Coordinates of N, CA and C and ligand atoms in Angstrom, one line a residue:
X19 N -162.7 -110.0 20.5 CA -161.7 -109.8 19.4 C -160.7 -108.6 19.8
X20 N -159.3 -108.6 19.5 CA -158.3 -107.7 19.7 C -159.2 -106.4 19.2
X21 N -158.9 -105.4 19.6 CA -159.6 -103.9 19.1 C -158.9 -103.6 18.2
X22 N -157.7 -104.1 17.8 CA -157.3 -103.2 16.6 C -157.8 -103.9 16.0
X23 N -158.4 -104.6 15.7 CA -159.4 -105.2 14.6 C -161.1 -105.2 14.8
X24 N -161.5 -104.8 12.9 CA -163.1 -104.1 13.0 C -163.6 -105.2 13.0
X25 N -163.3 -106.3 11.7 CA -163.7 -108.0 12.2 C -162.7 -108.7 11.4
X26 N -163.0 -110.0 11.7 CA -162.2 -111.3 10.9 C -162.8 -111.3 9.6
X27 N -162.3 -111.4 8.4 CA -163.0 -111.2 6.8 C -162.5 -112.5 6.2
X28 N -161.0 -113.0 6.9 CA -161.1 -114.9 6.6 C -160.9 -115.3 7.7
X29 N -161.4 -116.3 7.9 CA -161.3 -117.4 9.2 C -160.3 -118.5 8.6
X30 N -159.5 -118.8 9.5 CA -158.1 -120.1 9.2 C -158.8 -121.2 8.2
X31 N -160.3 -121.5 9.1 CA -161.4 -122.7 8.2 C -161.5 -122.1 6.8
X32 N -161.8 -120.8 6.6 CA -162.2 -120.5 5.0 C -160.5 -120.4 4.5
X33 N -159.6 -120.3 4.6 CA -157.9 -120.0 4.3 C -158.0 -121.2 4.0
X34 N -158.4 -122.6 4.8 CA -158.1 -123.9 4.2 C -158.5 -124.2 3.5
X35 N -160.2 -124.2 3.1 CA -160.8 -124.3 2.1 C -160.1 -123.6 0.8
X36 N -160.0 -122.0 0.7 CA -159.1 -121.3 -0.6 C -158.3 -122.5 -0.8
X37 N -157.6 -122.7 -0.2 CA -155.8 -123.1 -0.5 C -156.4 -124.4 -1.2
X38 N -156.9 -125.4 -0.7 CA -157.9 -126.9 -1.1 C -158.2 -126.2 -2.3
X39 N -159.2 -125.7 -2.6 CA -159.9 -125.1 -3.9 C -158.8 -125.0 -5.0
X40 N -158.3 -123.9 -4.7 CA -157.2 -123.5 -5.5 C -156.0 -124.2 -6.1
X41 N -155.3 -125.3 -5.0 CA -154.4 -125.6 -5.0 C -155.0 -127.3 -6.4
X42 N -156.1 -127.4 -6.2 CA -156.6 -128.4 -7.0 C -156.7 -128.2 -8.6
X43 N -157.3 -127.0 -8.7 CA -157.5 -125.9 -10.2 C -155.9 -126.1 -10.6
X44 N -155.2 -125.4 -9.9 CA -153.9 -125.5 -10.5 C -153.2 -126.8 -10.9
X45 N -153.4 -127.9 -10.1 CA -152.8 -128.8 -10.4 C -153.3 -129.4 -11.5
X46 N -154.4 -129.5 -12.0 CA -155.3 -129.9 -12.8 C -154.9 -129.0 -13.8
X47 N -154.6 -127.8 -14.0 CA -154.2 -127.0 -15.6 C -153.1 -126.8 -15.8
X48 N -152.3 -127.0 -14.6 CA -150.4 -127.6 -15.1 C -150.2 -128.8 -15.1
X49 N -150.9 -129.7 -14.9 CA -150.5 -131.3 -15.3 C -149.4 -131.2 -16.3
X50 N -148.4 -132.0 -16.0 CA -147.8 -132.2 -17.4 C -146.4 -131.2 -17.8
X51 N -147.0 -129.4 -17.4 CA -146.3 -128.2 -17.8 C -145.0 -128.1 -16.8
X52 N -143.9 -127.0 -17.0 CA -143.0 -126.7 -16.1 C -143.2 -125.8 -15.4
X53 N -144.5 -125.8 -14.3 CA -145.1 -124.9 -13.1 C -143.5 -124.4 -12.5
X54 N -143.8 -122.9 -12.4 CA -143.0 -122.6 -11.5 C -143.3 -121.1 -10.9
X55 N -143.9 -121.4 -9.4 CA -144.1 -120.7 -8.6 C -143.7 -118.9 -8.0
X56 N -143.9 -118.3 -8.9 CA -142.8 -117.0 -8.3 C -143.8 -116.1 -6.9
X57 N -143.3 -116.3 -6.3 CA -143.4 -115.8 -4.8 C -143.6 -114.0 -4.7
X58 N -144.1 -113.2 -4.3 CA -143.7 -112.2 -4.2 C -143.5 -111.7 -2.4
X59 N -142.5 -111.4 -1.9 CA -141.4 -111.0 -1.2 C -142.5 -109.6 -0.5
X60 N -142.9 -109.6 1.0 CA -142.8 -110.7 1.7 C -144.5 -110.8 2.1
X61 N -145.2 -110.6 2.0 CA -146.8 -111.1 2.0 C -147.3 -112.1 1.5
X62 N -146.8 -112.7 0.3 CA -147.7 -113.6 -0.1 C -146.9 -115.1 0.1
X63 N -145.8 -115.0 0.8 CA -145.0 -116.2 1.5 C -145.8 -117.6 2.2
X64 N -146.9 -116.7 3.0 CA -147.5 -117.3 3.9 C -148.5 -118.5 2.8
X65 N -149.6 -117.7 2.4 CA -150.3 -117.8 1.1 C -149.0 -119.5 0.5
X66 N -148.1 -118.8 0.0 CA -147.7 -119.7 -0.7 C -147.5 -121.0 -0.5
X67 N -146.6 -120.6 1.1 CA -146.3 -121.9 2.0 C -147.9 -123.0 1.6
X68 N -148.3 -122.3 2.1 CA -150.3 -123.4 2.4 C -150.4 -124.0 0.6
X69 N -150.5 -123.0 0.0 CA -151.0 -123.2 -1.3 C -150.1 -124.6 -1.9
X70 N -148.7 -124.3 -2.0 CA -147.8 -125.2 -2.7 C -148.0 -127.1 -2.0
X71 N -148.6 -126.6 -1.0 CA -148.8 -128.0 0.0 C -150.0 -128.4 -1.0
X72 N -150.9 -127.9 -1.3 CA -152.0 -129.0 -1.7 C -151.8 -129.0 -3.6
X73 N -150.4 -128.2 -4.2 CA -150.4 -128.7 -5.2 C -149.6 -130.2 -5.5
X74 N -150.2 -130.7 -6.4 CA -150.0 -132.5 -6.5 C -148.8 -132.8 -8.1
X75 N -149.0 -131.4 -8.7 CA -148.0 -131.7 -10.4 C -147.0 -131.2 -9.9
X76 N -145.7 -131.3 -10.3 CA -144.2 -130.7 -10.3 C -143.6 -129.5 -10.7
X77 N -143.4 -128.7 -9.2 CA -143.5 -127.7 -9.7 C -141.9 -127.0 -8.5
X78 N -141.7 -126.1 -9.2 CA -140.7 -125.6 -8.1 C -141.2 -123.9 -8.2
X79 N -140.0 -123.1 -7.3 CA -140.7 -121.6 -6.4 C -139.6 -120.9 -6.4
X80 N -139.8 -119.6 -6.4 CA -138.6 -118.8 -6.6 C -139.4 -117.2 -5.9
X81 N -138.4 -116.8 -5.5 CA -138.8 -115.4 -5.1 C -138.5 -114.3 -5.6
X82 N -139.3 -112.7 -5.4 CA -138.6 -111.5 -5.8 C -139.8 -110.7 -4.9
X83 N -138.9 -109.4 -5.3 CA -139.5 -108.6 -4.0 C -139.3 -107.4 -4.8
X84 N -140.5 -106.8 -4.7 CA -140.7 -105.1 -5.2 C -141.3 -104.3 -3.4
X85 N -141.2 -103.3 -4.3 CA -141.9 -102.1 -3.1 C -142.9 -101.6 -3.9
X86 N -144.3 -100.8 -3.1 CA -144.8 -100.4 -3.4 C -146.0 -99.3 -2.4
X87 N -145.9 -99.7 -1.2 CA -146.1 -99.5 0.0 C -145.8 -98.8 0.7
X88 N -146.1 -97.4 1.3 CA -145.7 -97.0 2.6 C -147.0 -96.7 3.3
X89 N -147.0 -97.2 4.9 CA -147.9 -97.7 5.5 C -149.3 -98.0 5.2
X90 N -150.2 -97.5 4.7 CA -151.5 -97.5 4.2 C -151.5 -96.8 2.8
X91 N -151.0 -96.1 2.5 CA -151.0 -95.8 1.2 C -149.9 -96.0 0.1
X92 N -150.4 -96.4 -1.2 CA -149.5 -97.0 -2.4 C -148.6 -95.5 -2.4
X93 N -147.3 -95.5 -2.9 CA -146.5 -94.8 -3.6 C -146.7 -94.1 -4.7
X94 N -147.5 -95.2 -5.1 CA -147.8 -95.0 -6.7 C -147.0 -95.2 -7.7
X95 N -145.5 -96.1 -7.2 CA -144.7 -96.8 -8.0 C -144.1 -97.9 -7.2
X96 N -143.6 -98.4 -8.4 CA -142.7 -100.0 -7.8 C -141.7 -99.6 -7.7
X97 N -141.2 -100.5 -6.9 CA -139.7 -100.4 -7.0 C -139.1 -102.2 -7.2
X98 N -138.3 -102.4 -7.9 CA -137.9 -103.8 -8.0 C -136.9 -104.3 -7.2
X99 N -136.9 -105.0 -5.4 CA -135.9 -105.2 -4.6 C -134.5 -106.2 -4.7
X100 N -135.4 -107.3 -5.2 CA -135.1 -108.8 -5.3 C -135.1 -109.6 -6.7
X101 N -135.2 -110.1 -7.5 CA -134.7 -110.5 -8.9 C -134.8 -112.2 -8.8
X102 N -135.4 -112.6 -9.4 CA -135.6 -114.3 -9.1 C -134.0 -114.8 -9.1
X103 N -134.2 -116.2 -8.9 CA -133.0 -116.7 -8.8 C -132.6 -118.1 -9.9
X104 N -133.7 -118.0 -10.5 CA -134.4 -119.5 -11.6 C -134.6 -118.4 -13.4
X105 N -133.5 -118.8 -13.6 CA -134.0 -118.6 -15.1 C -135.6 -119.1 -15.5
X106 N -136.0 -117.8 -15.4 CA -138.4 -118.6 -15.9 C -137.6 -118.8 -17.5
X107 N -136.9 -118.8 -18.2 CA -137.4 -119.7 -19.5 C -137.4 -120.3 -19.9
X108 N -138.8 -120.9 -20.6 CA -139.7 -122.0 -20.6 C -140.5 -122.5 -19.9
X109 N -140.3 -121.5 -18.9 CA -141.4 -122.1 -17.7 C -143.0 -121.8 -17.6
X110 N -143.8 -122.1 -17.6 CA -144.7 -121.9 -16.3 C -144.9 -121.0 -15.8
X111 N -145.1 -119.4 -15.7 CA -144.9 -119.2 -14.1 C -146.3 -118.4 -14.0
X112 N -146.3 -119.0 -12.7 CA -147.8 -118.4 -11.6 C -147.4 -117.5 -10.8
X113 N -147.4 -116.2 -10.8 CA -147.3 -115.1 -9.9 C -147.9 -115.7 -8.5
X114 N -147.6 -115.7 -7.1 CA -148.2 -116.0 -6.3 C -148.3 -114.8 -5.2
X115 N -149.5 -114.1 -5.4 CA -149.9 -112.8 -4.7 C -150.7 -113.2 -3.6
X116 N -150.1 -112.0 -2.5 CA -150.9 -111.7 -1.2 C -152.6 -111.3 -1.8
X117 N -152.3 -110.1 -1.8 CA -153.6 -109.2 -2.7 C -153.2 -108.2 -3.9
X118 N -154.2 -108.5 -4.7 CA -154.4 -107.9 -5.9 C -155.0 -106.5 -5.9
X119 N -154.2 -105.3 -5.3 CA -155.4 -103.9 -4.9 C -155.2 -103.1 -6.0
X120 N -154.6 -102.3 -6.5 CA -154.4 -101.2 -7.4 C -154.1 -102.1 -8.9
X121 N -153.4 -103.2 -8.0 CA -152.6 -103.9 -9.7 C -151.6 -103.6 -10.1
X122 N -151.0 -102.1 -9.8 CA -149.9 -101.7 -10.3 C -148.3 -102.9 -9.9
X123 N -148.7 -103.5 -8.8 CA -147.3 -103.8 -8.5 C -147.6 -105.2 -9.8
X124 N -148.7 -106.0 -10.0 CA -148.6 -107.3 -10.6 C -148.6 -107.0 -12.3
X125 N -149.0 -105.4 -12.7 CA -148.8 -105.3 -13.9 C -147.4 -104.8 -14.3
X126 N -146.4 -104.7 -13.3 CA -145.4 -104.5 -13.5 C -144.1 -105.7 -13.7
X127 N -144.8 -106.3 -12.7 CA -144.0 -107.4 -12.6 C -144.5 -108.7 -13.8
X128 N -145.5 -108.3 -14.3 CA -145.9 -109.4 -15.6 C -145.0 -108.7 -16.5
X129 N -145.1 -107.4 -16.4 CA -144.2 -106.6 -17.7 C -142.5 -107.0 -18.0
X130 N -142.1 -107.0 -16.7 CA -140.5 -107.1 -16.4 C -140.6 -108.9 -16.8
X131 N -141.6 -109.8 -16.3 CA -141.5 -111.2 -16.8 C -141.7 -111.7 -18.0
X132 N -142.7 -110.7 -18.8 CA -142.9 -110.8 -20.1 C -141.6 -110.9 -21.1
X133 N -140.5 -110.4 -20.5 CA -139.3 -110.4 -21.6 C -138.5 -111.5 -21.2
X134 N -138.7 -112.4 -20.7 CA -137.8 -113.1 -19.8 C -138.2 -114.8 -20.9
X135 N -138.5 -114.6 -21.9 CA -139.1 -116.1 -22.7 C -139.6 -117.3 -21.5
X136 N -140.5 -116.8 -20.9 CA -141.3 -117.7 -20.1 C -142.5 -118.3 -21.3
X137 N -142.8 -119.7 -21.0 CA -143.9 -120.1 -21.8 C -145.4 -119.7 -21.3
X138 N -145.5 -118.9 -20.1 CA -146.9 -118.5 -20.3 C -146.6 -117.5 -18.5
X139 N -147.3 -116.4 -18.0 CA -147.5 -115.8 -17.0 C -148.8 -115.9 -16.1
X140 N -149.5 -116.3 -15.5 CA -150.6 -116.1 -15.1 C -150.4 -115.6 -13.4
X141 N -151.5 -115.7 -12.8 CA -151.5 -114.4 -11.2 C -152.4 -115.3 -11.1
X142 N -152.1 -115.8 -9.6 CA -153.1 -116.3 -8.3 C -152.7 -115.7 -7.5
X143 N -154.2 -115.0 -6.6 CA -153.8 -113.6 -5.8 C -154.4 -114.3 -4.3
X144 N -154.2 -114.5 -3.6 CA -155.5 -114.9 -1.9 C -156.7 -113.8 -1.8
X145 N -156.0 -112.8 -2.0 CA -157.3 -111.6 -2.0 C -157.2 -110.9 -3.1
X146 N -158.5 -110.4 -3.5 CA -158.6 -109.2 -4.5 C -159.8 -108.1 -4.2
X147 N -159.0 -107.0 -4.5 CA -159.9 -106.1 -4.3 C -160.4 -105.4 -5.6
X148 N -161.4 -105.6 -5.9 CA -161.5 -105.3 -7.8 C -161.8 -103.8 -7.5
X149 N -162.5 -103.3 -6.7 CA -162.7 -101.8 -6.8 C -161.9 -100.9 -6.6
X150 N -161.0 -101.5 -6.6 CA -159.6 -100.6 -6.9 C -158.8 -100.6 -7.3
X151 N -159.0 -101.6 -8.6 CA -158.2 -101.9 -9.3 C -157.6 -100.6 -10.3
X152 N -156.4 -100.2 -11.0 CA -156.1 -99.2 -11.3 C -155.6 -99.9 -12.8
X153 N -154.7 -100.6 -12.5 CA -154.4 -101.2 -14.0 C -155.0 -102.2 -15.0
X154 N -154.7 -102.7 -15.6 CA -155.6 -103.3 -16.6 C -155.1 -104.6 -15.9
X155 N -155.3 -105.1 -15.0 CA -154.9 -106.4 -14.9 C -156.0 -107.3 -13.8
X156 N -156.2 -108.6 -14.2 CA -156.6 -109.6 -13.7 C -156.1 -110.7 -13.3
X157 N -156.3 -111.6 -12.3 CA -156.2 -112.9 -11.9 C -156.2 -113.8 -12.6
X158 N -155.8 -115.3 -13.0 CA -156.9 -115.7 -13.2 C -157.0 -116.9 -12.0
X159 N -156.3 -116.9 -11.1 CA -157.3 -117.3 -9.9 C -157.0 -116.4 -8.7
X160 N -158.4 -116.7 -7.9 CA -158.3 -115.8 -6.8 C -159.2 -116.2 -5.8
X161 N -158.3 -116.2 -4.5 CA -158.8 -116.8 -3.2 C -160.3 -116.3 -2.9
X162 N -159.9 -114.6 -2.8 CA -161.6 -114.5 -2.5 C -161.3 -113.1 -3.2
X163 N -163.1 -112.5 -3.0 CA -163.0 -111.3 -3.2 C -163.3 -110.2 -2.0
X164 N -162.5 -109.1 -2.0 CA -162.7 -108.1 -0.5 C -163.1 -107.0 -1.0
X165 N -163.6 -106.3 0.2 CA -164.1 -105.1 -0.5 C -162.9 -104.4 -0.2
X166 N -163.1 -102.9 0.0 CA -161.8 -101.8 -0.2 C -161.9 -101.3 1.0
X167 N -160.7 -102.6 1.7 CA -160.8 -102.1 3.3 C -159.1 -102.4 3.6
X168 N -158.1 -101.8 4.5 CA -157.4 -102.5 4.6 C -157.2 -103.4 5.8
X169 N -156.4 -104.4 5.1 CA -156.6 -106.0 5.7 C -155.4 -106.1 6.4
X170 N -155.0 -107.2 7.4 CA -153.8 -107.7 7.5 C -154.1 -109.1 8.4
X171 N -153.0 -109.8 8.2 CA -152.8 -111.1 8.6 C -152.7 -112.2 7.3
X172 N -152.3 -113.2 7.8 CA -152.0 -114.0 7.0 C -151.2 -113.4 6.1
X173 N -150.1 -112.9 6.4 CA -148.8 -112.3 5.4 C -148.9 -110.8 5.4
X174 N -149.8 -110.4 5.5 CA -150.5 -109.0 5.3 C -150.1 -107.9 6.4
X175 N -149.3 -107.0 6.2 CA -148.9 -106.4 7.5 C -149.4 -105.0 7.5
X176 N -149.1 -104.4 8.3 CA -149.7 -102.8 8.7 C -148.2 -102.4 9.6
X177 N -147.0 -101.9 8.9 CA -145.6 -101.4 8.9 C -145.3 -103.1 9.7
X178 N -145.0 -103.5 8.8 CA -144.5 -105.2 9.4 C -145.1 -105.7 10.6
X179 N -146.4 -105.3 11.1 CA -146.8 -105.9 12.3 C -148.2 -107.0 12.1
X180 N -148.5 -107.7 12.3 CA -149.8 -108.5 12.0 C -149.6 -109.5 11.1
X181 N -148.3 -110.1 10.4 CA -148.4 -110.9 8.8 C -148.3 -112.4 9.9
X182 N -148.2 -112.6 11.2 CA -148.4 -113.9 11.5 C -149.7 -114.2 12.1
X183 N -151.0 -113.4 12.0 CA -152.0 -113.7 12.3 C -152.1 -115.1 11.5
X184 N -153.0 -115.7 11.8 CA -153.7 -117.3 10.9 C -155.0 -117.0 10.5
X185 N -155.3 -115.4 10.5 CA -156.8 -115.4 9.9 C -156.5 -113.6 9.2
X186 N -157.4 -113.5 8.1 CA -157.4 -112.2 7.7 C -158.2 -111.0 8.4
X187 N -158.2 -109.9 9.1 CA -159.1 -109.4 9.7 C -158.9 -108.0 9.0
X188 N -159.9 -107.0 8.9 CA -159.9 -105.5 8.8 C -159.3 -104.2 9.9
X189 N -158.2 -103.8 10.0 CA -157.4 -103.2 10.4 C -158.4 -102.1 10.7
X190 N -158.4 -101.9 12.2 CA -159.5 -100.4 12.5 C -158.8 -99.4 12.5
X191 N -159.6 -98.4 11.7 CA -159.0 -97.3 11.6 C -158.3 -96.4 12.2
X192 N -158.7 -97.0 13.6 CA -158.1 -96.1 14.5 C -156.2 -96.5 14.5
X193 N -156.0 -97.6 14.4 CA -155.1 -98.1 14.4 C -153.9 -97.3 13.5
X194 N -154.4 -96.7 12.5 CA -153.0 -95.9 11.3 C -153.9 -94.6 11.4
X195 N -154.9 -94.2 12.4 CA -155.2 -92.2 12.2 C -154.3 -91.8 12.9
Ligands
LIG23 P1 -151.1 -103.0 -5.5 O1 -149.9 -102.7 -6.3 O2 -151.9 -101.8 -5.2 O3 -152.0 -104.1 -6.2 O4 -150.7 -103.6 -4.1 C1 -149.8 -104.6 -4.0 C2 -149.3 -104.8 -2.6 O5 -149.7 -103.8 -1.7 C3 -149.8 -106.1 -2.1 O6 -149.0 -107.2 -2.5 C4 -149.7 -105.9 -0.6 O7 -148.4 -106.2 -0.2 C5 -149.9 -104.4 -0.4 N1 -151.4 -104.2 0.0 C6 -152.4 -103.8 -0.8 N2 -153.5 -103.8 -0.1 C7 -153.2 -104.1 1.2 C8 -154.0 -104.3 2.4 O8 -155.2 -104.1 2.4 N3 -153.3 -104.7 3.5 C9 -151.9 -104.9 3.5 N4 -151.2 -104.8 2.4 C10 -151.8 -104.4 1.2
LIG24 MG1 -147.2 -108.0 -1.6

């Protein structure tokens, strides 16, 4: 294995399976509804790409992009980059997150969507890290659970380098001391 990595924590096989799993739940509790995908700008692209493939109900995607990141450590605020491009009202909308860590970037962005007369908000994350969660917020679906390590690949970068890996691995430390 590359050294900058401690191990692999998803394999492409478990990524397929999530996406299968998940992509089925959802189509099954939007039957019917006006699903609409909001993307978050640029980690959870990858995620989405896969995901939206194995949904089967009618749904469209839209993107926006906050900050919250500088290299390994949160800021400790959002910043809002990008601004959808789809009027959400009346819609549907499923947050579609890389990972779920502190929370602060997805309880902000439900806050800013909350006023927007969407008919309902919910968050599907690929990863979540619950022990570090900081805000009061939850999923209600979620690829897996990780512990409190930082990750990259599959969308996930370490200063934009690693988000085209095809498997999730744990970033060694040595790599950002
Ligand atoms: P939160 O606001 O702390 O929940 O973090 C939100 C964003 O931080 C995620 O959407 C990721 O872009 C980034 N992030 C959090 N943890 C990691 C990690 O382990 N590796 C790479 N990016 C991460
Ligand atoms: Mg992100």
């Amino acid at each position: 294995m590359n050294k900058d990595f401690k191990e692999i924590l998803v394999s492409k096989e478990e990524i397929k399976e999530i996406c299968e799993r998940l992509g089925k739940e959802i189509s099954k509790d939007y039957e019917g509804k006006k699903l609409l995908l909001v993307s978050v700008l640029k980690g959870a692209v990858v995620f989405l790409a896969d995901l939206m493939r194995e949904i089967t109900c009618d749904c469209s995607i839209d993107f926006l992009s906050v900050s919250s990141y500088d290299g390994v450590k949160t800021s400790g605020h959002v910043n809002f980059k990008k601004d959808l491009d789809v009027n959400p009202e009346g819609y549907d909308i499923l947050i579609v997150e890389d990972i779920l860590d502190s929370g602060l970037t997805l309880s902000y962005l439900k806050k800013v969507l909350e006023d927007r007369k969407a008919n309902s908000i919910k968050v599907c994350a690929f990863l979540d890290k619950p022990t570090n969660h900081k805000a009061d917020i939850n999923a209600e679906y979620v690829g897996k659970v990780v512990p409190d390590e930082f990750v990259v690949g599959y969308g996930l970068d370490y200063n934009e380098k690693y988000r085209n890996l095809p498997f999730v691995a744990v970033l060694s430390p040595e790599v950002y001391a």
